[in-house]
GROMACS .gro file of C-alpha atoms in nm:
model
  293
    1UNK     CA    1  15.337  -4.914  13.966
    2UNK     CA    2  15.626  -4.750  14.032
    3UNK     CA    3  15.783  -4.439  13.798
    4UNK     CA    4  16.111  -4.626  13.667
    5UNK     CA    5  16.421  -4.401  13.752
    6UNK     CA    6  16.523  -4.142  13.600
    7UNK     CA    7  16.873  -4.226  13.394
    8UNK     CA    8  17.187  -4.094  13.475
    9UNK     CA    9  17.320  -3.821  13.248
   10UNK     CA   10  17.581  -3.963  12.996
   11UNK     CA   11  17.955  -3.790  13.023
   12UNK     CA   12  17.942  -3.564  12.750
   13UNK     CA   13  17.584  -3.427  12.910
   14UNK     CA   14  17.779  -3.392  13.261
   15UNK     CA   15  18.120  -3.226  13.140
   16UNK     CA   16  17.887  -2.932  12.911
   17UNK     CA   17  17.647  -2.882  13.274
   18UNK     CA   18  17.968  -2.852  13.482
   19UNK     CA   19  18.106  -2.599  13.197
   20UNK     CA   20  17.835  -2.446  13.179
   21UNK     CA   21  17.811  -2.389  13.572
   22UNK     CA   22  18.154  -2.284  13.589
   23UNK     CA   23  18.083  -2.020  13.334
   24UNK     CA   24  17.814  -1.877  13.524
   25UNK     CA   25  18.075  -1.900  13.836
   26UNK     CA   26  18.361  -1.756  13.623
   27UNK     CA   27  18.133  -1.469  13.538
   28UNK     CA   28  18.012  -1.396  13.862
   29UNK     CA   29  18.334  -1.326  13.992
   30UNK     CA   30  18.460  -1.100  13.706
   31UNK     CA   31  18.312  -0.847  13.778
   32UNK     CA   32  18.200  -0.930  14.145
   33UNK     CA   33  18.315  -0.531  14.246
   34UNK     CA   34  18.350  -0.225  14.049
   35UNK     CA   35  18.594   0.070  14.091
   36UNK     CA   36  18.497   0.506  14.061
   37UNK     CA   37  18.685   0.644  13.778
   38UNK     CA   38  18.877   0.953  13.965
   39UNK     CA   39  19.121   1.144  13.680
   40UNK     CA   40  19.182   1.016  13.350
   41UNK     CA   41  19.509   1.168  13.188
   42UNK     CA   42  19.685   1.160  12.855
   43UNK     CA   43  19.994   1.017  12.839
   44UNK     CA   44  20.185   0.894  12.484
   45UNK     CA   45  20.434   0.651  12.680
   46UNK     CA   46  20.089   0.468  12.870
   47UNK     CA   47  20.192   0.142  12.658
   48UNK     CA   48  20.303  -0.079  12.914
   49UNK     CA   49  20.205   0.043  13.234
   50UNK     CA   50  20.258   0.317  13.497
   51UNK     CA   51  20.429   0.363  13.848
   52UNK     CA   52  20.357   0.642  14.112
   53UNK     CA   53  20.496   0.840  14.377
   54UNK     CA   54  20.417   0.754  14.786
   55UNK     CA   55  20.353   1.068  14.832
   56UNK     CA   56  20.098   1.346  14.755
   57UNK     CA   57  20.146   1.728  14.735
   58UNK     CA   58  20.362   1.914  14.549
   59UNK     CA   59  20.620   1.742  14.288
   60UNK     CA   60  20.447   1.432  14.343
   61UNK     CA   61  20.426   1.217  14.017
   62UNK     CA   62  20.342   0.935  13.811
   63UNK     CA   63  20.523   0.759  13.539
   64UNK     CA   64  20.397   0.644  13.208
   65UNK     CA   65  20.591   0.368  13.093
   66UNK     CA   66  20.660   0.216  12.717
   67UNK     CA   67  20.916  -0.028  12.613
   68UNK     CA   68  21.187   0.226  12.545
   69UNK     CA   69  21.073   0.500  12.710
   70UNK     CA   70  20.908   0.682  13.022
   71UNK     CA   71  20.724   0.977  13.102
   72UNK     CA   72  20.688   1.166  13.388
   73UNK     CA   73  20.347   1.351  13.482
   74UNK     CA   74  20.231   1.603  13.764
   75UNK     CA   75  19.980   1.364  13.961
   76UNK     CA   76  19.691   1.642  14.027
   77UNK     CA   77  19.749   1.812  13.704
   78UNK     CA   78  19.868   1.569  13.471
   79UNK     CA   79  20.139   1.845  13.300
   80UNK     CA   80  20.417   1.645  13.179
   81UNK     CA   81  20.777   1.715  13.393
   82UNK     CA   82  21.018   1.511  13.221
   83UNK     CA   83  21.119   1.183  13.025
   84UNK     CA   84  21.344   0.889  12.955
   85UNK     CA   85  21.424   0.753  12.618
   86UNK     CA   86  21.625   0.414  12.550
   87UNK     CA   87  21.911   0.508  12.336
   88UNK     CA   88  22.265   0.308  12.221
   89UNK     CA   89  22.406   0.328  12.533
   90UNK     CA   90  22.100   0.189  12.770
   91UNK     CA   91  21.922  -0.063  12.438
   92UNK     CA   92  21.632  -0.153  12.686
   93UNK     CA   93  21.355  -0.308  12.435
   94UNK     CA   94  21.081  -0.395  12.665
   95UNK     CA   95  21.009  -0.244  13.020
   96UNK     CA   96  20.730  -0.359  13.197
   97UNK     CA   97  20.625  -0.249  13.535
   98UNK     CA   98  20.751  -0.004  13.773
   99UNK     CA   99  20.759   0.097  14.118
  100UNK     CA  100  20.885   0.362  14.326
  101UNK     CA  101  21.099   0.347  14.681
  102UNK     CA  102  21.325   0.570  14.829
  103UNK     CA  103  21.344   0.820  14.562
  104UNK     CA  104  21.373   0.588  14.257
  105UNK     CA  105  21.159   0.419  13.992
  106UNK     CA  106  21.227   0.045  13.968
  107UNK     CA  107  21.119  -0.103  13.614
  108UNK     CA  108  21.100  -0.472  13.512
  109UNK     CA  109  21.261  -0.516  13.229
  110UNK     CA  110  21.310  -0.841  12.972
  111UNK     CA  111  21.425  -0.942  12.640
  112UNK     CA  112  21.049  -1.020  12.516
  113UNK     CA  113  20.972  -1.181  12.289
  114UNK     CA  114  21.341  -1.326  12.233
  115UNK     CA  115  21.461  -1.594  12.342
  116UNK     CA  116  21.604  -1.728  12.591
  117UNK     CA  117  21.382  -1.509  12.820
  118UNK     CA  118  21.587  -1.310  12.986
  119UNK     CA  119  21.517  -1.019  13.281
  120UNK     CA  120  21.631  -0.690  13.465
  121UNK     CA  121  21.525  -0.476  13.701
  122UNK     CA  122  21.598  -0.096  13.630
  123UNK     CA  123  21.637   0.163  13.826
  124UNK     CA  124  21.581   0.560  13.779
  125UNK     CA  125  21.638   0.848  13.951
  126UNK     CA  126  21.280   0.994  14.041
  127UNK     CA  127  21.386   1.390  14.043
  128UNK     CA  128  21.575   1.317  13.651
  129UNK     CA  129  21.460   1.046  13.529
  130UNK     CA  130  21.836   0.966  13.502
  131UNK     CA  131  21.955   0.571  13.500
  132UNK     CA  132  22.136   0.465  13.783
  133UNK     CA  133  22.124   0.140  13.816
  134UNK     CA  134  22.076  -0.213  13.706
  135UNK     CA  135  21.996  -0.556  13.850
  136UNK     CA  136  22.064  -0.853  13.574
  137UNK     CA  137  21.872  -1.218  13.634
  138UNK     CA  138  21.977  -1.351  13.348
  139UNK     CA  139  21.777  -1.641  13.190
  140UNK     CA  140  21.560  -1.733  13.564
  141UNK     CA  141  21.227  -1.808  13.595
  142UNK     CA  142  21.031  -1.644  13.246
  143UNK     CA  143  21.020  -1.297  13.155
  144UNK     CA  144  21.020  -1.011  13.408
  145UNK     CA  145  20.674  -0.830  13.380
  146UNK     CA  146  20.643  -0.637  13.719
  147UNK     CA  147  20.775  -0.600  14.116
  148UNK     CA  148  20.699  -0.484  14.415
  149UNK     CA  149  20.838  -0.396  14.777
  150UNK     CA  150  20.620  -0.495  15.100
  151UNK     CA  151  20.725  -0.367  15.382
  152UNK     CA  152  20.742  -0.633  15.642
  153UNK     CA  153  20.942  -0.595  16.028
  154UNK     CA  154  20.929  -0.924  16.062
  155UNK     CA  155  21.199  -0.983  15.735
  156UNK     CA  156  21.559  -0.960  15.801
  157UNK     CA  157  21.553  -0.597  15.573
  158UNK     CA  158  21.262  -0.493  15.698
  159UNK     CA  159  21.071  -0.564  15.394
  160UNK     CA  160  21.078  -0.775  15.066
  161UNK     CA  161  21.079  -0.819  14.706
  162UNK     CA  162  20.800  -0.938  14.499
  163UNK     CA  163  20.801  -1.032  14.170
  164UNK     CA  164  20.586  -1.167  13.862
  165UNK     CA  165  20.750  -1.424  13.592
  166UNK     CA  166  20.575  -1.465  13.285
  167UNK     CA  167  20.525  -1.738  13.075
  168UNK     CA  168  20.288  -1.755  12.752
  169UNK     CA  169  20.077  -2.021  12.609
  170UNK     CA  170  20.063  -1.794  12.259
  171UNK     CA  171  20.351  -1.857  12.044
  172UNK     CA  172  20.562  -1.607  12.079
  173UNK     CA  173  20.971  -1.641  11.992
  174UNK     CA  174  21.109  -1.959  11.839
  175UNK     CA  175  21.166  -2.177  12.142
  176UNK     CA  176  21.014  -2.472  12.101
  177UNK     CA  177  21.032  -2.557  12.454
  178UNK     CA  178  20.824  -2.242  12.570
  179UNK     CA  179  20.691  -2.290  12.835
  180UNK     CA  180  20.244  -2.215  12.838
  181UNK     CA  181  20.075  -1.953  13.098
  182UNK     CA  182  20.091  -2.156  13.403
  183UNK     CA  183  20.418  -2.156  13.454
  184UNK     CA  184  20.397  -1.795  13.520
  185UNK     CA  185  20.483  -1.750  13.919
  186UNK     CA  186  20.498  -1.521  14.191
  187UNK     CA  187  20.861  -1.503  14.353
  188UNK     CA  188  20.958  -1.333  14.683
  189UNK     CA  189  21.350  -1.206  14.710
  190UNK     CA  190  21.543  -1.025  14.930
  191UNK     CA  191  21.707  -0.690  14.952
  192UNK     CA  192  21.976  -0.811  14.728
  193UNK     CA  193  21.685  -0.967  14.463
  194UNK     CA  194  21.816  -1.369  14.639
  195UNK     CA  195  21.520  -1.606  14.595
  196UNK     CA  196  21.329  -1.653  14.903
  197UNK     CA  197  20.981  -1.832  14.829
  198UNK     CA  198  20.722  -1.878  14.492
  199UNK     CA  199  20.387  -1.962  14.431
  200UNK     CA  200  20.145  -2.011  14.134
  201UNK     CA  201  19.815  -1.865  14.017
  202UNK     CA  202  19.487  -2.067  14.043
  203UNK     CA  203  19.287  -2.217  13.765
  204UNK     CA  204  19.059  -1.958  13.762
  205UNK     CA  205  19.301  -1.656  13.739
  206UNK     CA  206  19.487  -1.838  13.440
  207UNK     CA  207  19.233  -1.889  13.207
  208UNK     CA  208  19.154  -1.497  13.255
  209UNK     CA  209  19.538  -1.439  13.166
  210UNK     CA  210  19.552  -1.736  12.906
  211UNK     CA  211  19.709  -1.699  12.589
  212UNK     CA  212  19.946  -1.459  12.798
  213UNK     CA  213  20.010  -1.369  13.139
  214UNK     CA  214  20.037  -1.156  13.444
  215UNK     CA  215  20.163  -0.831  13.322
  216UNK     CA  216  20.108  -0.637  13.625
  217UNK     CA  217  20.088  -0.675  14.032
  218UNK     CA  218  20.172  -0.550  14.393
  219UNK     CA  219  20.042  -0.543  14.729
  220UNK     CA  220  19.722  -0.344  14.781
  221UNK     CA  221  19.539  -0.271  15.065
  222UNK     CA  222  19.369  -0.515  15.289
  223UNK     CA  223  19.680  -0.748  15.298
  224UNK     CA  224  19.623  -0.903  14.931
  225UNK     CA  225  19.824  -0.930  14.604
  226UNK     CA  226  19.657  -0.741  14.311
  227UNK     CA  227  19.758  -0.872  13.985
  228UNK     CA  228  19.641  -0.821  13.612
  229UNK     CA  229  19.670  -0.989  13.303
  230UNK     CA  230  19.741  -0.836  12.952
  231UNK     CA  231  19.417  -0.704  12.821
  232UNK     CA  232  19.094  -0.760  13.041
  233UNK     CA  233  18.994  -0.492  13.199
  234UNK     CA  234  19.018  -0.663  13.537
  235UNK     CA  235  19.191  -0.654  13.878
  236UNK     CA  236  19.241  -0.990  14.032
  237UNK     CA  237  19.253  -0.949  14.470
  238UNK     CA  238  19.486  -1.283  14.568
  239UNK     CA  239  19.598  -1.382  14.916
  240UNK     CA  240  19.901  -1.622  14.978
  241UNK     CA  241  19.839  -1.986  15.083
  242UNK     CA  242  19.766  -2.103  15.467
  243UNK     CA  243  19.973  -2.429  15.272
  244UNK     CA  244  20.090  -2.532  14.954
  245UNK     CA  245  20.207  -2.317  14.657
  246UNK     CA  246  19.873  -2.181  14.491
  247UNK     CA  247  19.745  -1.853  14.564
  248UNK     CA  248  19.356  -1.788  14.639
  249UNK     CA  249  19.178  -1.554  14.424
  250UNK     CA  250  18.972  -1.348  14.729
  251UNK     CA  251  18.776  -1.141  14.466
  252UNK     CA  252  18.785  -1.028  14.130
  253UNK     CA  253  18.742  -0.635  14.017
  254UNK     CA  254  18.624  -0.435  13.683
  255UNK     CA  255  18.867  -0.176  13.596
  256UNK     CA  256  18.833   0.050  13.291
  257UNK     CA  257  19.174   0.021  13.182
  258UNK     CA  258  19.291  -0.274  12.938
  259UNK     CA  259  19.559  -0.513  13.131
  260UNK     CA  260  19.910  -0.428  13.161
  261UNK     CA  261  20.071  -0.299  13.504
  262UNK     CA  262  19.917  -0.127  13.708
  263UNK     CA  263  20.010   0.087  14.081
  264UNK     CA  264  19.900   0.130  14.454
  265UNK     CA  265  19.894   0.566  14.530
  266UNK     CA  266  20.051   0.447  14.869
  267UNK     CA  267  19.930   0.852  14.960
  268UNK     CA  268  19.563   0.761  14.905
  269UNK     CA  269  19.424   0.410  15.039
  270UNK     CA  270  19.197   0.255  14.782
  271UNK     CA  271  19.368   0.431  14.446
  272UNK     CA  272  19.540   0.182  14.215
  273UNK     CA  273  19.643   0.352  13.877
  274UNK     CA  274  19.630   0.179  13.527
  275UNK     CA  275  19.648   0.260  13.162
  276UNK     CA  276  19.435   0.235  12.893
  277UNK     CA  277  19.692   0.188  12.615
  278UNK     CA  278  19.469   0.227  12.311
  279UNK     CA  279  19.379   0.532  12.355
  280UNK     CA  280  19.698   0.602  12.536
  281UNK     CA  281  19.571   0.737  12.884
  282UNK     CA  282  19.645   0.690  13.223
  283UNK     CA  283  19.359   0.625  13.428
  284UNK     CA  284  19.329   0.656  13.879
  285UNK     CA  285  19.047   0.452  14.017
  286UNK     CA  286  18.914   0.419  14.376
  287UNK     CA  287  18.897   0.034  14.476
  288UNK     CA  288  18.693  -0.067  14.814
  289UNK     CA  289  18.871  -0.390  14.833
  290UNK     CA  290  18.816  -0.662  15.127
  291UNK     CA  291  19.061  -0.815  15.382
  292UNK     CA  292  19.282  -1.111  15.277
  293UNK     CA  293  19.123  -1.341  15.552
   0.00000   0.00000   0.00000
C-alpha cells in the first residue's frame, strides 16, 4: 500500500520557514567580512561623523564632526589643530557628513528633525577651518546626511557629485506626511550640485537602516558605494544597477564603530574612518573589500 502524501505546509507554516531562512541569510551577510582596527583617537566633536584629508604626511588631518561644531585632528598623532563652532552668524543645527577636495571640507547639512526637511552643503576652508561657502537645496529630496566626489573622465567635469537623502520610518518632526526609510535615495549631481541620476537601496540594506536611514556613504575602493546606517556597527559594499533604479548590496562588513558617516583615507587604499560616538572616538580601520563586478 502506498505511504499517502505528505501534506502541504499551511501559509502561516511557509511565511515563518521563509522568515526564518531569510534570517539566517540576513545574518550571514552582516557580518560576511571583518575589518583590523588601526588607531583609535579621542575626539569630543565624533557625534556625527568624520571627514579626512587625501593626503598623508605632514599637516595631514581628519575632522570630527558634531551638529554645530568640528574638530580638526593630526592624522598620525591625533593632537588636536583647530576647530569650528556654529555661532549667530552661521546657526547650522545639524551637520552630517563631510568630505574633503581641493583644499576644503564639504559638510551635509539639514534642518533635522524640522520640518519641511530642508538641506545644505557647507563648505570650509581645510588650513582654518574658516566658512566659505554655502550650497542651499532647499526642501528636495529628504534630509541631507552625506556626499561624495568620484572622479570620473568620462563626465563633462571630470568627476561627479554623490549624495545620500534621508528619509525615516521613526516619527520624527510633526509632518504627517513623512515620508518612511525607503524613500531614502542615492542622487548623482554635477559640478554645480544639478540633478543628474538616483537610485534606491535594496530590501535587505533597509531593514538594516529601518527606523532611520543612511547616515553615511562614498565611493570606496574596488568601484563600489559604501554606505552606513545610524547605529549598526556595519559597512554596507553596494554597486550601481546593470538596469533599473535599485542598487545591489555586493557584501556586507563589521565595523567597530556605531553608524553615522564615515570616510575613504584616499592616501591609504583599504582605510575607511568612522566614529564611535558613545564613547566619543574616532576610529581608522583596514577594509579588504571585493570588486563591484
Amino acid at each position: 500500500m502506498s505511504r499517502p502524501a505528505d501534506p502541504l505546509p499551511s501559509p502561516a507554516m511557509f511565511l515563518r520557514t521563509v522568515g526564518f531562512v531569510a534570517f539566517l541569510v540576513s545574518a550571514l551577510v552582516a557580518y560576511a567580512r571583518d575589518a583590523e582596527v588601526l588607531r583609535r583617537f579621542d575626539a569630543p566633536e565624533a557625534v556625527q561623523g568624520v571627514a579626512v584629508d587625501g593626503h598623508a604626511g605632514e599637516g595631514a588631518a581628519f575632522y570630527a564632526i558634531a551638529n554645530g561644531a568640528i574638530g580638526k585632528y593630526d592624522k598620525r598623532t591625533g593632537k588636536r589643530l583647530g576647530g569650528w563652532r556654529a555661532n549667530d552668524d552661521l546657526p547650522l543645527r545639524h551637520l552630517n557628513a563631510g568630505v574633503v577636495r581641493d583644499g576644503r571640507l564639504y559638510c551635509a547639512h539639514s534642518n533635522f528633525p524640522q520640518w519641511p526637511e530642508t538641506s545644505s552643503v557647507e563648505v570650509f576652508d581645510t588650513a582654518t577651518l574658516r566658512h566659505i561657502d554655502s550650497h542651499s537645496f532647499g526642501i528636495d529630496e529628504g534630509s541631507l546626511t552625506w556626499i561624495d566626489w568620484r572622479d570620473d573622465a568620462s563626465e563633462p567635469d571630470g568627476g561627479a557629485w554623490w549624495a545620500g537623502f534621508a528619509h525615516y520610518s521613526q516619527h520624527v518632526n510633526d509632518n504627517p506626511r513623512a515620508l518612511p526609510t525607503p524613500y531614502t535615495s542615492l542622487v548623482k549631481l554635477d559640478s554645480r550640485w544639478r540633478r543628474l541620476a538616483g537610485w534606491v537601496f535594496p530590501p535587505e540594506v533597509l531593514n538594516r537602516f529601518a527606523p532611520h536611514s543612511s547616515s553615511g556613504g562614498g565611493w570606496g575602493p574596488g568601484g563600489l558605494l559604501s554606505a552606513t546606517g545610524h547605529d549598526r556597527p556595519e559597512l554596507y559594499l553596494l554597486a550601481l544597477p546593470r538596469c533599473g533604479s535599485t542598487l545591489r548590496l555586493v557584501e556586507t562588513v563589521a565595523l567597530p564603530i556605531q553608524g553615522q558617516a564615515i570616510a575613504w583615507d584616499r592616501s591609504d587604499e583599504g582605510v575607511v574612518y568612522g566614529i564611535d560616538r558613545s564613547k566619543r572616538q574616532v576610529i581608522a580601520c583596514r577594509v579588504t573589500t571585493p570588486t563591484g563586478r
